[in-house]
Short mmCIF file of C-alpha atoms in Angstrom, two decimals:
data_model
loop_
_atom_site.label_atom_id
_atom_site.label_comp_id
_atom_site.label_asym_id
_atom_site.label_seq_id
_atom_site.Cartn_x
_atom_site.Cartn_y
_atom_site.Cartn_z
CA MET A 313 13.21 -8.48 14.29
CA HIS A 314 11.61 -7.49 11.09
CA LEU A 315 7.82 -7.03 12.61
CA THR A 316 6.66 -5.70 15.37
CA THR A 317 3.16 -3.84 16.90
CA ASN A 318 5.28 -1.08 18.05
CA GLY A 319 2.14 1.15 17.48
CA VAL A 320 3.22 2.21 13.88
CA LEU A 321 0.65 3.37 11.93
CA PHE A 322 0.37 4.31 7.79
CA GLN A 323 -2.53 5.50 6.38
CA TRP A 324 -2.84 7.04 2.97
CA CYS A 325 -3.74 10.54 3.76
CA GLY A 326 -7.00 12.30 1.67
CA GLY A 327 -7.16 16.16 1.82
CA LEU A 328 -6.52 18.45 4.44
CA ALA A 329 -9.62 17.99 6.95
CA TRP A 330 -9.71 13.99 6.33
CA THR A 331 -6.14 14.02 7.49
CA ARG A 332 -6.35 16.15 10.48
CA ARG A 333 -9.70 13.84 11.92
CA GLU A 334 -8.33 10.37 10.90
CA TYR A 335 -4.58 11.65 12.03
CA GLY A 336 -6.31 12.95 15.66
CA LEU A 337 -7.97 9.60 16.05
CA ALA A 338 -5.27 7.75 15.01
CA LEU A 339 -3.28 9.53 17.24
CA GLN A 340 -5.49 8.93 19.96
CA ALA A 341 -5.97 4.95 19.16
CA ALA A 342 -2.26 4.60 19.59
CA GLU A 343 -0.58 3.07 23.01
CA THR A 344 2.76 4.32 22.37
CA GLY A 345 2.10 7.81 20.42
CA ARG A 346 4.19 6.42 17.83
CA ILE A 347 2.33 6.74 14.58
CA GLY A 348 3.03 7.21 10.66
CA CYS A 349 1.30 8.88 7.80
CA GLY A 350 1.33 7.83 3.92
CA PHE A 351 1.03 10.31 1.13
CA ILE A 352 0.46 9.04 -2.69
CA THR A 353 3.16 11.69 -4.20
CA TRP A 354 1.39 13.20 -7.35
CA LYS A 355 -1.63 14.01 -5.41
CA LEU A 356 0.48 16.52 -3.34
CA ASP A 357 1.89 17.77 -6.31
CA GLU A 358 -1.74 18.67 -6.65
CA ASP A 359 -2.02 20.43 -2.92
CA ALA A 360 0.59 19.60 -0.20
CA SER A 361 -1.25 21.67 2.55
CA ALA A 362 -2.05 18.47 4.61
CA LEU A 363 1.24 17.44 4.80
CA ASP A 364 2.25 20.91 5.38
CA TRP A 365 -0.15 20.79 8.54
CA LEU A 366 1.36 17.68 9.75
CA LEU A 367 4.77 18.54 9.20
CA ASP A 368 3.58 22.11 11.54
CA LEU A 369 1.94 20.43 14.12
CA ALA A 370 4.10 20.19 18.19
CA PRO A 371 7.13 17.49 17.44
CA ALA A 372 5.19 15.06 20.13
CA GLN A 373 2.46 14.99 17.54
CA ARG A 374 4.21 14.58 14.86
CA PRO A 375 4.41 11.28 12.67
CA ARG A 376 7.41 9.25 13.50
CA ALA A 377 7.28 8.00 9.85
CA VAL A 378 6.62 9.62 6.13
CA LEU A 379 6.08 6.96 3.29
CA LEU A 380 5.61 8.45 0.30
CA SER A 381 5.06 6.54 -3.28
CA PHE A 382 3.77 7.13 -6.36
CA GLY A 383 6.14 9.76 -7.96
CA ASP A 384 9.32 11.98 -7.27
CA PRO A 385 9.99 12.03 -3.80
CA GLY A 386 12.34 14.70 -3.91
CA PRO A 387 10.50 18.37 -3.34
CA TYR A 388 9.12 16.55 -0.14
CA ALA A 389 11.94 14.68 1.22
CA ALA A 390 14.19 17.48 2.84
CA ARG A 391 11.28 18.69 4.99
CA ILE A 392 10.01 14.95 6.73
CA ARG A 393 13.54 14.87 7.18
CA ARG A 394 14.26 18.17 9.15
CA SER A 395 10.68 17.36 10.81
CA GLY A 396 12.58 13.99 12.52
CA ALA A 397 10.39 11.64 10.83
CA ALA A 398 12.27 9.07 8.88
CA LEU A 399 11.23 9.12 5.52
CA ILE A 400 10.23 5.61 3.61
CA CYS A 401 9.86 5.53 -0.07
CA GLN A 402 7.83 2.78 -1.85
CA VAL A 403 9.66 1.86 -5.39
CA GLN A 404 7.96 -0.83 -8.41
CA ARG A 405 10.95 -0.45 -10.42
CA LEU A 406 14.70 -0.24 -10.54
CA GLU A 407 15.27 3.29 -12.47
CA PRO A 408 13.73 5.17 -9.96
CA LEU A 409 15.15 4.21 -6.95
CA PRO A 410 18.53 5.75 -7.22
CA GLN A 411 15.84 9.22 -7.18
CA ALA A 412 14.74 8.02 -3.71
CA VAL A 413 18.26 7.13 -1.98
CA GLN A 414 19.37 10.90 -3.07
CA ALA A 415 16.05 12.40 -2.08
CA GLY A 416 17.57 10.77 1.29
CA ALA A 417 14.94 7.40 1.76
CA GLN A 418 15.89 5.36 4.88
CA VAL A 419 13.14 2.83 4.17
CA ILE A 420 13.15 1.49 0.66
CA VAL A 421 9.95 -0.89 0.00
CA ALA A 422 10.11 -2.95 -3.09
CA GLN A 423 6.30 -2.94 -4.18
CA GLY A 424 6.38 -6.01 -6.58
CA ALA A 425 3.09 -5.85 -8.91
CA GLU A 426 1.01 -8.99 -7.11
CA ALA A 427 0.65 -5.75 -4.52
CA GLY A 428 -3.53 -5.39 -3.32
CA GLY A 429 -4.65 -1.36 -4.00
CA HIS A 430 -2.34 0.50 -6.44
CA GLY A 431 0.43 -0.08 -7.83
CA MET A 432 2.63 -0.83 -11.04
CA ASN A 433 0.71 -1.83 -13.85
CA ALA A 434 0.88 -5.31 -15.45
CA LEU A 435 3.20 -4.19 -18.80
CA ASP A 436 5.26 -2.36 -16.31
CA GLY A 437 5.34 -4.02 -12.89
CA ARG A 438 7.75 -6.25 -11.58
CA ALA A 439 7.30 -9.79 -9.59
CA THR A 440 8.48 -8.98 -6.09
CA MET A 441 10.69 -12.76 -6.36
CA THR A 442 12.95 -10.66 -9.27
CA LEU A 443 12.64 -7.16 -7.75
CA VAL A 444 13.60 -7.38 -4.47
CA PRO A 445 17.08 -8.74 -5.29
CA GLU A 446 18.13 -6.58 -7.43
CA PHE A 447 17.01 -3.73 -5.16
CA ALA A 448 19.15 -5.44 -2.52
CA ASP A 449 22.37 -5.67 -4.85
CA TRP A 450 21.83 -2.16 -6.26
CA LEU A 451 21.41 -0.92 -2.37
CA ALA A 452 24.25 -2.77 -1.36
CA ALA A 453 26.67 -0.93 -3.88
CA HIS A 454 25.42 2.23 -3.96
CA ALA A 455 23.40 2.61 -0.42
CA PRO A 456 24.29 -0.17 2.06
CA GLU A 457 22.59 1.89 4.89
CA THR A 458 19.33 2.43 3.41
CA LEU A 459 16.79 -0.42 4.88
CA LEU A 460 14.50 -2.99 2.36
CA LEU A 461 11.09 -3.74 3.12
CA ALA A 462 9.41 -5.92 0.67
CA ALA A 463 6.01 -6.15 -0.42
CA GLY A 464 3.66 -7.60 -2.76
CA GLY A 465 2.64 -11.17 -2.41
CA ILE A 466 3.65 -11.97 1.54
CA GLY A 467 1.11 -13.34 4.04
CA ASP A 468 2.60 -15.18 6.41
CA GLY A 469 5.84 -17.02 7.69
CA ARG A 470 7.13 -18.16 4.44
CA GLY A 471 7.20 -14.92 2.36
CA LEU A 472 8.40 -13.01 5.21
CA ALA A 473 11.49 -16.15 5.34
CA ALA A 474 11.68 -15.86 1.28
CA ALA A 475 12.28 -12.19 1.13
CA LEU A 476 14.99 -12.15 4.01
CA MET A 477 16.26 -14.46 1.65
CA LEU A 478 16.63 -12.48 -1.49
CA GLY A 479 18.21 -9.49 0.62
CA ALA A 480 15.52 -7.83 2.28
CA ASP A 481 15.33 -6.41 5.99
CA GLY A 482 12.02 -7.28 6.26
CA ALA A 483 8.32 -6.88 4.61
CA LEU A 484 5.59 -4.33 4.57
CA LEU A 485 2.12 -6.68 4.58
CA GLY A 486 -0.90 -5.02 3.13
CA SER A 487 -2.99 -7.80 2.17
CA ARG A 488 -2.87 -10.16 4.89
CA LEU A 489 -3.17 -6.58 7.58
CA TRP A 490 -6.38 -5.92 5.70
CA ALA A 491 -7.52 -9.10 6.73
CA THR A 492 -7.58 -8.45 10.51
CA ALA A 493 -9.97 -8.39 13.29
CA GLU A 494 -8.84 -4.36 13.77
CA SER A 495 -9.14 -3.41 9.78
CA LEU A 496 -11.65 -1.14 8.69
CA ALA A 497 -12.20 -2.56 5.82
CA ALA A 498 -15.82 -3.85 5.37
CA GLN A 499 -16.89 -7.32 7.04
CA GLY A 500 -18.90 -8.60 3.72
CA ALA A 501 -15.44 -8.06 1.36
CA LYS A 502 -13.23 -9.74 4.18
CA GLU A 503 -15.62 -12.69 4.36
CA LEU A 504 -15.31 -12.60 0.53
CA ALA A 505 -11.39 -12.31 0.78
CA LEU A 506 -11.78 -15.82 2.88
CA GLN A 507 -13.08 -17.58 -0.12
CA THR A 508 -11.29 -16.24 -2.74
CA ASP A 509 -7.52 -17.75 -4.32
CA GLY A 510 -5.04 -15.99 -5.40
CA ASP A 511 -6.02 -16.70 -8.88
CA GLY A 512 -9.20 -14.23 -8.06
CA THR A 513 -8.02 -11.29 -8.47
CA ALA A 514 -6.79 -8.98 -10.88
CA ARG A 515 -4.73 -5.87 -11.84
CA SER A 516 -6.84 -2.94 -14.50
CA PRO A 517 -8.13 0.62 -14.20
CA VAL A 518 -11.75 -0.45 -13.53
CA PHE A 519 -12.29 0.23 -10.47
CA ASP A 520 -10.37 3.17 -10.50
CA ILE A 521 -12.93 4.96 -13.42
CA LEU A 522 -15.78 3.58 -11.40
CA ARG A 523 -14.66 5.27 -8.69
CA ARG A 524 -13.79 8.81 -10.19
CA LYS A 525 -9.77 8.40 -9.39
CA ASP A 526 -7.24 9.92 -12.09
CA TRP A 527 -4.77 8.16 -11.34
CA PRO A 528 -1.64 7.89 -13.94
CA ALA A 529 -1.12 5.85 -16.79
CA PRO A 530 1.71 3.86 -14.91
CA TYR A 531 -0.41 2.92 -11.94
CA ASP A 532 -3.79 0.94 -11.73
CA PHE A 533 -5.82 -0.83 -9.48
CA ARG A 534 -5.63 -4.92 -8.16
CA ALA A 535 -8.77 -6.17 -6.27
CA ILE A 536 -10.54 -9.07 -6.03
CA ARG A 537 -12.32 -9.69 -9.50
CA ASN A 538 -15.89 -9.87 -9.18
CA ALA A 539 -18.67 -9.95 -11.55
CA LEU A 540 -18.25 -6.14 -12.41
CA HIS A 541 -15.28 -6.24 -13.58
CA ARG A 542 -15.22 -9.01 -15.81
CA HIS A 543 -17.66 -7.36 -17.42
CA TRP A 544 -15.36 -4.18 -18.07
CA GLU A 545 -11.79 -5.44 -17.97
CA ALA A 546 -12.21 -6.69 -22.19
CA GLN A 547 -13.62 -2.99 -22.45
CA ILE A 548 -11.78 -0.06 -20.88
CA ASP A 549 -11.81 2.53 -23.57
CA ALA A 550 -15.68 2.13 -23.21
CA LEU A 551 -15.92 2.86 -20.10
CA ARG A 552 -13.90 5.50 -19.81
CA ALA A 553 -16.35 7.26 -22.54
CA ALA A 554 -19.26 6.09 -20.93
CA PRO A 555 -19.01 5.38 -17.54
CA ASP A 556 -22.27 6.38 -15.85
CA ALA A 557 -23.99 3.19 -16.20
CA ALA A 558 -21.77 1.51 -14.66
CA ARG A 559 -20.92 3.70 -11.93
CA ALA A 560 -24.67 3.67 -10.61
CA VAL A 561 -24.19 -0.26 -10.90
CA TYR A 562 -20.92 -0.15 -8.61
CA GLU A 563 -21.76 2.92 -6.11
CA ALA A 564 -25.69 0.75 -5.75
CA GLY A 565 -23.20 -2.15 -4.73
CA VAL A 566 -21.48 -0.65 -2.12
CA GLN A 567 -24.63 1.01 -0.80
CA ALA A 568 -25.97 -2.43 -0.38
CA GLY A 569 -22.56 -4.07 0.97
CA ASP A 570 -22.61 -6.43 -2.75
CA TYR A 571 -19.10 -7.37 -3.48
CA GLY A 572 -20.21 -8.64 -7.07
CA ALA A 573 -19.94 -4.78 -7.42
CA ALA A 574 -18.70 -2.89 -5.12
CA HIS A 575 -14.55 -3.53 -4.77
CA ALA A 576 -12.28 -5.30 -2.11
CA THR A 577 -8.90 -3.90 -2.34
CA VAL A 578 -6.71 -7.37 -2.09
CA GLY A 579 -3.39 -8.67 -3.75
CA GLU A 580 -2.87 -11.92 -4.53
CA VAL A 581 -1.78 -13.13 -1.33
CA VAL A 582 -5.79 -13.94 -0.60
CA GLY A 583 -5.34 -16.95 -1.64
CA LEU A 584 -3.36 -17.63 2.00
CA VAL A 585 -5.11 -15.54 3.89
CA HIS A 586 -7.93 -18.40 5.85
CA ASP A 587 -8.68 -16.48 8.88
CA LEU A 588 -9.24 -12.70 9.88
CA PRO A 589 -6.91 -13.29 13.33
CA GLY A 590 -6.30 -9.86 15.88
CA ALA A 591 -3.10 -8.44 14.15
CA ALA A 592 -0.81 -8.75 17.21
CA GLY A 593 -1.42 -12.64 16.97
CA LEU A 594 -1.01 -12.51 13.46
CA ILE A 595 2.49 -10.54 13.32
CA THR A 596 4.04 -13.00 16.07
CA ARG A 597 2.71 -15.69 13.77
CA ILE A 598 4.40 -15.06 11.29
CA ASP A 599 7.64 -13.99 12.90
CA ARG A 600 8.00 -17.23 14.54
CA GLN A 601 6.62 -19.47 11.07
CA ALA A 602 9.76 -17.15 9.74
CA ARG A 603 12.08 -17.67 12.48
CA ALA A 604 11.86 -21.58 12.29
CA LEU A 605 12.17 -21.48 8.77
CA LEU A 606 15.67 -19.18 9.05
CA ARG A 607 16.87 -21.75 11.29
#
């Protein structure tokens, strides 16, 4: 229907050595051999060697889908399509949507600012509730064959059903699948998520600065609003100017598994996360809930 357990895995890839290692492990673990890979597009502009390696693999080992987000997909789109992979583009505002469609995206992901991790900042970001139907209307008029997925704030069958009613063809779940038994997120971070409601996250550059992540200005990072974040969220300029002491606190927290300092990457949907089930069971549950509501 809209969510499946067919073995497709999307993973934001790092450098070449990291990608070789992690992609190989993912390919071995996939029962169907059907996996995908996601890239941060502005990082590809700096170094595309990982994508080059991936697309040069033997056909049976190549990704079935490649997801690009946070930048212009144009320079990479034609080669991705020639490799046989479906091109998926994640977009946060209406303005870059035509660019993604012109690049040949078969699937568009409309990412609302409610989403966890990286996304459009609070000034420029859009809410999923309004972003999805606006995307759906534009695609219906200009690219009706292009599929649309909703992302950001969707964590149960109600969210999936709502996304479908707004015009999406399905949903891309991040935070909810992060909080599953198979997720590689630290157990302490998952347990903190179970205790956190939707008021307990914030979007800011704080954790990017602490982690030495040089993200461009339109984007920042949503995570649980812990004590270290609260301390610095109103002092961004000071943190940028002199980050060393705060980085030491953050890095000590990571080493100790102390999530008063280390980050836990989840979106606003964390308030709907009350258990850590297996991923397959969770998808079945969400699908069942959505079908019942849509009847």
